[in-house]
PDB file of C-alpha atoms in Angstrom:
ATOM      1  CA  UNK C   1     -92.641  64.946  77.906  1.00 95.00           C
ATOM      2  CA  UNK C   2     -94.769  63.245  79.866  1.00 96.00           C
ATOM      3  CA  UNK C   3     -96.500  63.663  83.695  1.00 98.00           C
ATOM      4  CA  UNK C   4     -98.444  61.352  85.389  1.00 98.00           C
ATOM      5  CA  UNK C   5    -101.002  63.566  87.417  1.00 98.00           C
ATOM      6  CA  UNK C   6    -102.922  60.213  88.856  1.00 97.00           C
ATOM      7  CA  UNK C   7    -103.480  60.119  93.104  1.00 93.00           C
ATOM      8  CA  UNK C   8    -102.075  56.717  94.667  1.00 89.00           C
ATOM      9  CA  UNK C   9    -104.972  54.093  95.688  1.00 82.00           C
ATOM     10  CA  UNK C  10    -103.884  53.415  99.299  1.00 64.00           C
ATOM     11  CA  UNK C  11    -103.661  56.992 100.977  1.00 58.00           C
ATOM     12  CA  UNK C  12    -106.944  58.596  99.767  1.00 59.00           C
ATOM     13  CA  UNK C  13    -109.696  55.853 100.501  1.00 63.00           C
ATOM     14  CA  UNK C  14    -109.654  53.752 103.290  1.00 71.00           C
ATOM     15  CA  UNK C  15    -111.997  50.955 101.754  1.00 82.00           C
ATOM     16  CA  UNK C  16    -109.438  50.234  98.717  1.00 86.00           C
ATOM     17  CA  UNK C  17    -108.701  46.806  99.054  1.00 88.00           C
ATOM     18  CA  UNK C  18    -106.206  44.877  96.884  1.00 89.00           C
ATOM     19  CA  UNK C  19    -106.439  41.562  98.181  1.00 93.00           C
ATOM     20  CA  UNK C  20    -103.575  39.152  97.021  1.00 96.00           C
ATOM     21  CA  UNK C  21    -104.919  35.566  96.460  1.00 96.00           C
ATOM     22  CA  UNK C  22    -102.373  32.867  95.513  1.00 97.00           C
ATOM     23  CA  UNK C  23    -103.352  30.258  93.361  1.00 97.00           C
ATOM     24  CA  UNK C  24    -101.362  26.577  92.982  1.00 97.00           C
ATOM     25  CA  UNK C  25    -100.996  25.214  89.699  1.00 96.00           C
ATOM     26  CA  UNK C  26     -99.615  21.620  88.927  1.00 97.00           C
ATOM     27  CA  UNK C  27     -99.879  19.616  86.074  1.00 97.00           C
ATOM     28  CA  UNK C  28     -97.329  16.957  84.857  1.00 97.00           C
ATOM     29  CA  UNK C  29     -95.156  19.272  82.921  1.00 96.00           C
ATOM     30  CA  UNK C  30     -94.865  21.861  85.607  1.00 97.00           C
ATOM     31  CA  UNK C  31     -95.850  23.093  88.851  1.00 97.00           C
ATOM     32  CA  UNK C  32     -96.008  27.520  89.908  1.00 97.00           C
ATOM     33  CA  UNK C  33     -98.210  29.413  91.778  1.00 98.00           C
ATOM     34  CA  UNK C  34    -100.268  31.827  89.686  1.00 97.00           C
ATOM     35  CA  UNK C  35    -101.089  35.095  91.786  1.00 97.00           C
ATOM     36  CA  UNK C  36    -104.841  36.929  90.974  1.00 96.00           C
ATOM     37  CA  UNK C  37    -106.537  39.568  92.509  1.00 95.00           C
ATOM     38  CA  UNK C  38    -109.819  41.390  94.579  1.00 94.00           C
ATOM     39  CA  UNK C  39    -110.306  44.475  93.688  1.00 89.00           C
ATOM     40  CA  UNK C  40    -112.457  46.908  95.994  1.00 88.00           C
ATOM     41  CA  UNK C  41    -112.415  50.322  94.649  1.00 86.00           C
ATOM     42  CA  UNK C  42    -114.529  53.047  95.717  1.00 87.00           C
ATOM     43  CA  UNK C  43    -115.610  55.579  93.345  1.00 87.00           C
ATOM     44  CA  UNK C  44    -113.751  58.130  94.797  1.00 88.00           C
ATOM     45  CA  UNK C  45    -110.601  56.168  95.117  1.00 85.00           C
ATOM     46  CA  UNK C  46    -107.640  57.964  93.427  1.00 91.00           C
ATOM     47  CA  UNK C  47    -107.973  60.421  90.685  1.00 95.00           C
ATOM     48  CA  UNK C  48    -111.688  59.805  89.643  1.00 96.00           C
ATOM     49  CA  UNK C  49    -113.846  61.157  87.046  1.00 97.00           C
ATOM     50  CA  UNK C  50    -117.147  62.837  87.828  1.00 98.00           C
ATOM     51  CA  UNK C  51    -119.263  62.650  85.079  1.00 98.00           C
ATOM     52  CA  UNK C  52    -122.829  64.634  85.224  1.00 98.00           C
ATOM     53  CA  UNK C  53    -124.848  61.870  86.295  1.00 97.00           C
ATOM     54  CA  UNK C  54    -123.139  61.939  89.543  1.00 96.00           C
ATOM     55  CA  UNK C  55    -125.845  63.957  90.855  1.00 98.00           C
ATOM     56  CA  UNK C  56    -129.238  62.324  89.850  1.00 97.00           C
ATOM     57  CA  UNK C  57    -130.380  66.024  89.309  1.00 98.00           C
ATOM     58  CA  UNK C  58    -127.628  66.454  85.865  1.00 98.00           C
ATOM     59  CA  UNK C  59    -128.019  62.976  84.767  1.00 98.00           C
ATOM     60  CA  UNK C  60    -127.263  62.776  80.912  1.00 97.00           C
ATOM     61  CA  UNK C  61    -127.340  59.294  81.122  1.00 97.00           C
ATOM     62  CA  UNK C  62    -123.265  58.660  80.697  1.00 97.00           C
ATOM     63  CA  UNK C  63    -121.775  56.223  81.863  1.00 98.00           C
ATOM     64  CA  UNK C  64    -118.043  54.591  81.770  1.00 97.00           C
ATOM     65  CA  UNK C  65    -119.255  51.619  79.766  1.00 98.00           C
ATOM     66  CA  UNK C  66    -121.290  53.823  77.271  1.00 98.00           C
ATOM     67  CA  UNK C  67    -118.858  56.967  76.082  1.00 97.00           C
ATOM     68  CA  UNK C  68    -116.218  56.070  73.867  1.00 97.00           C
ATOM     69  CA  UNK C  69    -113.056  55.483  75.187  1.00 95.00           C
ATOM     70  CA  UNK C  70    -111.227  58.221  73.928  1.00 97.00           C
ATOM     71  CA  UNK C  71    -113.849  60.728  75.047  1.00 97.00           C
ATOM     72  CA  UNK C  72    -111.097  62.687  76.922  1.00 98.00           C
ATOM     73  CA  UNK C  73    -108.054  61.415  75.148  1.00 98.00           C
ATOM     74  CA  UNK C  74    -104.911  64.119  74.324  1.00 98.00           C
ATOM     75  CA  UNK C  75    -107.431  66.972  74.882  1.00 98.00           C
ATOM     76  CA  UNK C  76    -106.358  70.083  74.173  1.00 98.00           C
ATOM     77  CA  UNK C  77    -105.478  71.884  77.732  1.00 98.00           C
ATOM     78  CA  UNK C  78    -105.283  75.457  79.246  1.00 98.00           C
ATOM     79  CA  UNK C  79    -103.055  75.703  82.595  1.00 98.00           C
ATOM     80  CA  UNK C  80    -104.531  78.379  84.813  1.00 98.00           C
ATOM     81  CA  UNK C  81    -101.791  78.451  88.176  1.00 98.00           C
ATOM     82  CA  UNK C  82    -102.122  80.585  91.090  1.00 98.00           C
ATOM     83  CA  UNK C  83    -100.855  80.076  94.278  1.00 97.00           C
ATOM     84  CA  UNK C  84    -103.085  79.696  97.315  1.00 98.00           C
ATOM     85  CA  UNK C  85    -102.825  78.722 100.444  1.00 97.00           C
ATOM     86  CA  UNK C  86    -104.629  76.490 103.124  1.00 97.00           C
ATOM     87  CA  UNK C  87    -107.255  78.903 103.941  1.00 97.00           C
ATOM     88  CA  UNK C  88    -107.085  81.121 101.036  1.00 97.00           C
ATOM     89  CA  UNK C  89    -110.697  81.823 100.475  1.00 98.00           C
ATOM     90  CA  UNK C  90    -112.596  82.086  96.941  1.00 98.00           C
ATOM     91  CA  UNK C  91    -110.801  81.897  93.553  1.00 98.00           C
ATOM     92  CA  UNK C  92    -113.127  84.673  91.674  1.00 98.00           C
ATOM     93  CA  UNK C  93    -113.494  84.868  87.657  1.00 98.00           C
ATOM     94  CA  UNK C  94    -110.860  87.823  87.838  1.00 98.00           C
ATOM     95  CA  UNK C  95    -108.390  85.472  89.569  1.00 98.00           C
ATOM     96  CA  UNK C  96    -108.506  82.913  86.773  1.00 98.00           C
ATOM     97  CA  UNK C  97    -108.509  85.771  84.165  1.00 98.00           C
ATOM     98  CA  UNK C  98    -105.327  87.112  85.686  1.00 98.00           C
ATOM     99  CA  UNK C  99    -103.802  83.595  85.652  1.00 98.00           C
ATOM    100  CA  UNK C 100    -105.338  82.954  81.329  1.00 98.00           C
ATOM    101  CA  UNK C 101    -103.073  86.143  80.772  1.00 95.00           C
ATOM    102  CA  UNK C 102    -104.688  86.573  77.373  1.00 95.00           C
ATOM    103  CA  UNK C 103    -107.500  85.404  76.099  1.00 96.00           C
ATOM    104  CA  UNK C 104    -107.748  81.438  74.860  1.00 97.00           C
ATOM    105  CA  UNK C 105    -110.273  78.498  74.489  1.00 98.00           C
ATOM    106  CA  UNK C 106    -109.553  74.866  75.301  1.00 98.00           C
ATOM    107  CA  UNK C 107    -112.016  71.887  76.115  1.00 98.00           C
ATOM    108  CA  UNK C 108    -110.108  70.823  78.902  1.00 98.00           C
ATOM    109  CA  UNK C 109    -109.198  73.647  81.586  1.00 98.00           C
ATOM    110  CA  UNK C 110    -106.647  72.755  84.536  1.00 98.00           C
ATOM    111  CA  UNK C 111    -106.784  75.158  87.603  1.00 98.00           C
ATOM    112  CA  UNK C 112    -104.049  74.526  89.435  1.00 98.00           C
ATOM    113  CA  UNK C 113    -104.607  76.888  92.427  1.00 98.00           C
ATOM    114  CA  UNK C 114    -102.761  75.583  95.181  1.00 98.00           C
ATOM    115  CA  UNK C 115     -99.590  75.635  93.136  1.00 97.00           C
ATOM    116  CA  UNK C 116     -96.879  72.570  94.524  1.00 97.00           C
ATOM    117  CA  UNK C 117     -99.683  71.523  96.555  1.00 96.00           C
ATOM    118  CA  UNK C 118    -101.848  69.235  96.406  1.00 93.00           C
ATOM    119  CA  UNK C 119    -105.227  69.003  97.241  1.00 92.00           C
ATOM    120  CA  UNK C 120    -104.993  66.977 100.651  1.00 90.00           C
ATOM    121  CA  UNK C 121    -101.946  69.664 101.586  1.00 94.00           C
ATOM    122  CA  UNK C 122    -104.615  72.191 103.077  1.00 96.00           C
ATOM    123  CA  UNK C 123    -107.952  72.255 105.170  1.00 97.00           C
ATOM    124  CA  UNK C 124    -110.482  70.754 103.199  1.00 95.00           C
ATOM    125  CA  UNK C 125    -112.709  72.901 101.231  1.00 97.00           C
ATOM    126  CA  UNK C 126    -110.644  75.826 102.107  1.00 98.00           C
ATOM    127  CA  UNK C 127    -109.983  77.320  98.847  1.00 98.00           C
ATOM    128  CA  UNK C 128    -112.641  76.850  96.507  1.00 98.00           C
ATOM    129  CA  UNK C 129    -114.425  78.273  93.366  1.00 98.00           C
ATOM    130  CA  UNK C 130    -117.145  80.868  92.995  1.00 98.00           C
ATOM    131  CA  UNK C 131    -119.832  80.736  90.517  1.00 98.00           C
ATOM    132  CA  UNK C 132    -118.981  83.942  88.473  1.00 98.00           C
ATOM    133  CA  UNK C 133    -115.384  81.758  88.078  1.00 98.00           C
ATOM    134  CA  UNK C 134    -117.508  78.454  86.751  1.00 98.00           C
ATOM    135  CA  UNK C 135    -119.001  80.955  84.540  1.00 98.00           C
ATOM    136  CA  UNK C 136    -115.424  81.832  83.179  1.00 98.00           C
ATOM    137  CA  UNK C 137    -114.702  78.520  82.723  1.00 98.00           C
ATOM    138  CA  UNK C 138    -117.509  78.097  80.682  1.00 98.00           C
ATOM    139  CA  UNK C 139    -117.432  80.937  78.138  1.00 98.00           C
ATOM    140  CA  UNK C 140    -113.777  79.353  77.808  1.00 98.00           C
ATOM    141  CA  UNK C 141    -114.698  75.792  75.911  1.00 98.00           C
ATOM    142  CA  UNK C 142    -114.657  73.855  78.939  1.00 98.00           C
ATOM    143  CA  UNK C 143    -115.718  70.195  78.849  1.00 98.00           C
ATOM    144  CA  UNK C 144    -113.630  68.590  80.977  1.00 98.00           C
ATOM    145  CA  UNK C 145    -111.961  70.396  84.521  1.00 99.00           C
ATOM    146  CA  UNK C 146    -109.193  69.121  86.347  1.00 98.00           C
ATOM    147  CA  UNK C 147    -108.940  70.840  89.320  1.00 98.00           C
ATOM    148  CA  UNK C 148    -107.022  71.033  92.808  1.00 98.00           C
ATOM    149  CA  UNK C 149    -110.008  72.575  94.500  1.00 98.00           C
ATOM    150  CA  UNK C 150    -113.978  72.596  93.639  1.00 98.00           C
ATOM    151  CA  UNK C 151    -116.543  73.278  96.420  1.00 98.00           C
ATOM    152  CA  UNK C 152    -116.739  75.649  99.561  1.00 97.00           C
ATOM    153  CA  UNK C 153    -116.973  74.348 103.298  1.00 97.00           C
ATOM    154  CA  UNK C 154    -120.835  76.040 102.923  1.00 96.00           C
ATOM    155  CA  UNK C 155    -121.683  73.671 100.204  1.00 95.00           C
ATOM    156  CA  UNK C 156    -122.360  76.143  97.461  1.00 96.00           C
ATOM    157  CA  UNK C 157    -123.596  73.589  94.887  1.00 98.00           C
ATOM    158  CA  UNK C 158    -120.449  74.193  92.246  1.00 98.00           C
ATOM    159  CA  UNK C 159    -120.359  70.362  91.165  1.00 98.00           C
ATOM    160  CA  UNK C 160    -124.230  71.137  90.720  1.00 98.00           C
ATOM    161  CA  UNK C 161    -123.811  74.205  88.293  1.00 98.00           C
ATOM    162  CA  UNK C 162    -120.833  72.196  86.327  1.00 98.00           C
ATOM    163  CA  UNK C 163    -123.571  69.299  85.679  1.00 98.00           C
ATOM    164  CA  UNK C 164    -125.869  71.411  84.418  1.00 98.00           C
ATOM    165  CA  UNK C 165    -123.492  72.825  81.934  1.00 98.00           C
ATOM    166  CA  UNK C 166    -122.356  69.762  81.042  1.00 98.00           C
ATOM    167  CA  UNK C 167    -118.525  70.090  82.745  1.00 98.00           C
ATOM    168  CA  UNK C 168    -117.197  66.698  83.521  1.00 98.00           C
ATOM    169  CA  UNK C 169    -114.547  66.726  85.976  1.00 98.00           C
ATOM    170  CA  UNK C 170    -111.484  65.089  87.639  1.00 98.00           C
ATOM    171  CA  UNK C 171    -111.166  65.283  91.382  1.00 97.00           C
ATOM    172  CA  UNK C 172    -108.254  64.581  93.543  1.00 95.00           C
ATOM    173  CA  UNK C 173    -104.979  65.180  90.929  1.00 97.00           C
ATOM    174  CA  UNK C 174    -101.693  65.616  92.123  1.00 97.00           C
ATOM    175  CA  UNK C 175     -98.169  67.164  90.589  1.00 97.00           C
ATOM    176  CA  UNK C 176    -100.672  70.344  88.944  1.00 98.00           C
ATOM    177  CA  UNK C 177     -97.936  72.123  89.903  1.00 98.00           C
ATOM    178  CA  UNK C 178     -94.955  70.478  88.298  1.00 98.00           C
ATOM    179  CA  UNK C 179     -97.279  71.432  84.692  1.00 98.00           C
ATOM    180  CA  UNK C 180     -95.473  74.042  82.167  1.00 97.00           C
ATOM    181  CA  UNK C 181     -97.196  77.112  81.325  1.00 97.00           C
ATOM    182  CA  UNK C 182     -94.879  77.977  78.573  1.00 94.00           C
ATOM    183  CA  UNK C 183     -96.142  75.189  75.744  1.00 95.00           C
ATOM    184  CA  UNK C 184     -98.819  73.432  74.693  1.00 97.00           C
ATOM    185  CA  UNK C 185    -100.001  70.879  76.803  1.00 98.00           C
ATOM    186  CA  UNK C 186    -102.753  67.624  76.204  1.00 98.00           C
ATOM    187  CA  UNK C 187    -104.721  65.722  79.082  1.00 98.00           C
ATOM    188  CA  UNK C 188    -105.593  62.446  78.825  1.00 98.00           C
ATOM    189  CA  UNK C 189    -108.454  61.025  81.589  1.00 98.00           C
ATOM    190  CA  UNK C 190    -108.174  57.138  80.555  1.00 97.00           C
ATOM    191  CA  UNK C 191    -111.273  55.451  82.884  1.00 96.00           C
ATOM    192  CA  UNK C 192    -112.114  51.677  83.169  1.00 94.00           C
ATOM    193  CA  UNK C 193    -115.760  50.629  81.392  1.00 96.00           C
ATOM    194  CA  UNK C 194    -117.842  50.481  84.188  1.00 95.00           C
ATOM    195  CA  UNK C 195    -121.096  51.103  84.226  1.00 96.00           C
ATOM    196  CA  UNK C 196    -121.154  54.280  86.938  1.00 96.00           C
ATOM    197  CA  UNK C 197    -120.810  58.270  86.695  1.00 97.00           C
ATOM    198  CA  UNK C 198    -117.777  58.389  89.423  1.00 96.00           C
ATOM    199  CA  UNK C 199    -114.515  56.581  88.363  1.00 95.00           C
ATOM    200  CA  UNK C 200    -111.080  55.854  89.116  1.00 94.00           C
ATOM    201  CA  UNK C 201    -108.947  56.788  86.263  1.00 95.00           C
ATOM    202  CA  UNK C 202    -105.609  57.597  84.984  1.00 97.00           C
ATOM    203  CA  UNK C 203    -104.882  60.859  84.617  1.00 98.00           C
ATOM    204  CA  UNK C 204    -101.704  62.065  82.653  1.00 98.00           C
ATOM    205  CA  UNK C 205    -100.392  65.414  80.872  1.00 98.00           C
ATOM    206  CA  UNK C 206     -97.933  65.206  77.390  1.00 98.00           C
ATOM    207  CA  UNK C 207     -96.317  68.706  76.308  1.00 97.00           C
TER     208      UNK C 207
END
């Protein structure tokens, strides 16, 4: 099966444009208009990849238009649910534990705390992850983390320690909830070629 876990463009960032340009084409064997397109897409508009170089502190030099393509293609993916609420406070290293019921390791983790939320469902920043829980994440195989919530309302600096450990990430899924805990799932995080460190992408789940 297949789940698309990729954010809509027009509700999350107000300075998405799509701008529709007809274009009128005639020549003597026919005569249509031709419809293009101008694109203006925030970094942060939709899902979006962060890699390290987001912060100019962790920058590894990667960018969209210099990793290979497939660099998070069908990875192989561990499903860690819980089920917080707006307000909910820290997610801990024993909280994820519980949720891993048994021991595993997977490149690409999802932590799907909020449960059939999503992550503009609650207060911002309200639920969030503590260090000692990055540090799980880590001794797990994480590369990649696709998460419904990151960083406190204090500003803790979690995006700062995942950097430094080399933890890409996707911000911003949706339908984390609607994921099976029961088989295997893969992740793909399919990005355009541009030359940044924050990027729109497609985000989608097979299992």
């Amino acid at each position: 099966m297949f789940l698309d876990l990729t954010h809509d463009y027009y509700n999350l960032e107000p300075e998405f444009r799509a701008q529709r340009l007809p274009v009128h084409l005639k020549s003597s064997g026919t005569e249509y208009t031709g419809v293009k397109y101008l694109y203006t897409i925030p970094g942060m508009a939709s899902s979006y990849l962060d890699l390290p170089g987001h912060i100019e502190e962790t920058d590894d030099g990667k960018r969209g238009d210099n990793i290979p393509a497939d660099a998070f293609y069908q990875m192989a993916t561990k499903v860690l649910r819980l089920n917080r609420q707006s307000g909910g406070g820290a997610v801990t290293a024993d909280d994820l534990r519980t949720a891993a019921n048994g021991d595993f390791h997977a490149p690409c983790i999802i932590v799907n705390a909020l449960s059939d939320l999503n992550p503009r469902d609650i207060e911002e920043r309200s639920v969030y992850l503590t260090f000692d829980a990055l540090e799980f994440l880590a001794e797990h195989g994480c590369r990649l983390l696709v998460s419904d919530i990151f960083e406190s309302q204090r500003l803790d600096g979690v995006f700062l320690w995942l950097f430094q450990h080399g933890i890409s990430t996707v911000c911003e899924p949706v339908n984390l909830g609607r994921l099976p805990l029961d088989r295997p799932v893969r992740l793909s995080a399919i990005f355009p070629p541009l030359p940044g460190t924050q990027l729109p992408c497609r985000v989608f789940a097979e299992f």
